[in-house]
Structures are given as C-alpha cells and as structure tokens.
Amino acid sequence: MIEKDIVDLLDARLAAEVYYGMQPQPPDNIPAPLPVVIVNRVASVWYGGFFGTDTDLSRPGIQVDYYDETAEGGQESAGE
C-alpha cells in the first residue's frame, strides 16, 4: 500500500507525528498535539483499454496536510 510507504518515509524524516486518514483524539478532551502530518488517498485512476480495467495497476492521488501551531510552522514543515 503506497500510503503506508509515504507515512513511514515522512515519519522518519519529519519532527512531527505522521498519520494516515486522521489523527487519533487524545482522551479527556485534551487538544491533539501539534505538529502533525496527515496523509490521505484522495483519488485513484485505474488504467483501462480495449480489454477492460486493470485493477492491479492504478495511479493514486495522495494529499499530505501539515498542521502546526502557526501557519509559518506548517509551511516550514511542508518545505515551502
């Protein structure tokens, strides 16, 4: 699964927690710790042709969101 590879790669390189889908909410209504990076698959395009759709071969669209206490911190994490 490509998402797991991306999460593992970002987790090893960033000083932030990296999750797929959503960040787990801490108990007792404590705000979730920041900075955090969320990875999501937003689309998939399957290749097809005259013989139908090849479900073993897709081109995924991946979205990576960076969250921090400030906008500047999020942009710094994103490398902007």
mmCIF file of C-alpha atoms in Angstrom:
data_model
loop_
_atom_site.group_PDB
_atom_site.id
_atom_site.type_symbol
_atom_site.label_atom_id
_atom_site.label_comp_id
_atom_site.label_asym_id
_atom_site.label_seq_id
_atom_site.Cartn_x
_atom_site.Cartn_y
_atom_site.Cartn_z
ATOM 1 C CA MET A 1 0.000 0.000 0.000
ATOM 2 C CA ILE A 2 1.581 3.257 -1.135
ATOM 3 C CA GLU A 3 0.075 5.290 1.716
ATOM 4 C CA LYS A 4 1.935 3.228 4.345
ATOM 5 C CA ASP A 5 5.209 3.762 2.472
ATOM 6 C CA ILE A 6 4.614 7.535 2.395
ATOM 7 C CA VAL A 7 3.691 7.633 6.107
ATOM 8 C CA ASP A 8 6.821 5.638 7.006
ATOM 9 C CA LEU A 9 9.043 7.861 4.848
ATOM 10 C CA LEU A 10 7.656 11.122 6.265
ATOM 11 C CA ASP A 11 7.716 9.786 9.843
ATOM 12 C CA ALA A 12 11.431 9.021 9.510
ATOM 13 C CA ARG A 13 12.255 12.483 8.115
ATOM 14 C CA LEU A 14 9.969 14.949 9.918
ATOM 15 C CA ALA A 15 9.902 16.110 13.525
ATOM 16 C CA ALA A 16 6.134 15.562 13.614
ATOM 17 C CA GLU A 17 3.730 12.706 14.148
ATOM 18 C CA VAL A 18 2.507 11.302 10.814
ATOM 19 C CA TYR A 19 -0.850 9.519 10.445
ATOM 20 C CA TYR A 20 -2.900 8.048 7.637
ATOM 21 C CA GLY A 21 -6.510 9.230 7.436
ATOM 22 C CA MET A 22 -6.873 11.132 10.695
ATOM 23 C CA GLN A 23 -5.088 11.846 13.945
ATOM 24 C CA PRO A 24 -6.351 9.905 16.983
ATOM 25 C CA GLN A 25 -8.079 12.148 19.524
ATOM 26 C CA PRO A 26 -6.458 12.023 22.971
ATOM 27 C CA PRO A 27 -8.692 11.088 25.929
ATOM 28 C CA ASP A 28 -10.294 13.565 28.347
ATOM 29 C CA ASN A 29 -10.832 16.323 25.732
ATOM 30 C CA ILE A 30 -7.144 17.234 25.694
ATOM 31 C CA PRO A 31 -6.209 19.034 22.444
ATOM 32 C CA ALA A 32 -4.310 16.853 19.981
ATOM 33 C CA PRO A 33 -0.566 17.569 19.991
ATOM 34 C CA LEU A 34 0.917 19.554 17.106
ATOM 35 C CA PRO A 35 2.785 19.499 14.724
ATOM 36 C CA VAL A 36 1.112 16.672 12.859
ATOM 37 C CA VAL A 37 1.061 15.432 9.275
ATOM 38 C CA ILE A 38 -1.998 13.678 7.798
ATOM 39 C CA VAL A 39 -1.734 11.552 4.623
ATOM 40 C CA ASN A 40 -4.863 10.685 2.600
ATOM 41 C CA ARG A 41 -5.624 8.983 -0.702
ATOM 42 C CA VAL A 42 -7.981 11.390 -2.439
ATOM 43 C CA ALA A 43 -8.370 9.622 -5.782
ATOM 44 C CA SER A 44 -7.353 6.607 -7.807
ATOM 45 C CA VAL A 45 -7.381 6.209 -11.558
ATOM 46 C CA TRP A 46 -7.314 2.679 -12.882
ATOM 47 C CA TYR A 47 -5.757 2.089 -16.242
ATOM 48 C CA GLY A 48 -8.018 0.546 -18.846
ATOM 49 C CA GLY A 49 -8.119 -0.219 -22.513
ATOM 50 C CA PHE A 50 -9.840 -2.415 -25.026
ATOM 51 C CA PHE A 51 -9.651 -5.375 -22.654
ATOM 52 C CA GLY A 52 -11.237 -3.643 -19.640
ATOM 53 C CA THR A 53 -9.852 -2.107 -16.484
ATOM 54 C CA ASP A 54 -6.613 -3.334 -14.924
ATOM 55 C CA THR A 55 -7.437 -3.299 -11.186
ATOM 56 C CA ASP A 56 -3.858 -4.264 -10.290
ATOM 57 C CA LEU A 57 -2.476 -1.038 -11.736
ATOM 58 C CA SER A 58 -3.685 2.341 -10.524
ATOM 59 C CA ARG A 59 -2.412 5.902 -10.324
ATOM 60 C CA PRO A 60 -3.291 7.162 -6.823
ATOM 61 C CA GLY A 61 -3.777 10.785 -5.859
ATOM 62 C CA ILE A 62 -2.186 11.432 -2.464
ATOM 63 C CA GLN A 63 -2.832 14.511 -0.304
ATOM 64 C CA VAL A 64 -0.438 15.468 2.510
ATOM 65 C CA ASP A 65 -1.640 18.046 5.071
ATOM 66 C CA TYR A 66 0.705 19.739 7.558
ATOM 67 C CA TYR A 67 -0.679 21.206 10.792
ATOM 68 C CA ASP A 68 1.180 23.273 13.382
ATOM 69 C CA GLU A 69 0.529 25.958 15.995
ATOM 70 C CA THR A 70 1.086 28.682 13.382
ATOM 71 C CA ALA A 71 0.768 28.940 9.612
ATOM 72 C CA GLU A 72 4.502 29.586 9.377
ATOM 73 C CA GLY A 73 5.228 26.354 11.272
ATOM 74 C CA GLY A 74 3.027 24.359 8.907
ATOM 75 C CA GLN A 75 4.678 25.924 5.871
ATOM 76 C CA GLU A 76 8.122 25.186 7.307
ATOM 77 C CA SER A 77 7.176 21.532 7.825
ATOM 78 C CA ALA A 78 5.868 21.385 4.255
ATOM 79 C CA GLY A 79 9.127 22.825 2.933
ATOM 80 C CA GLU A 80 7.503 25.938 1.477
#
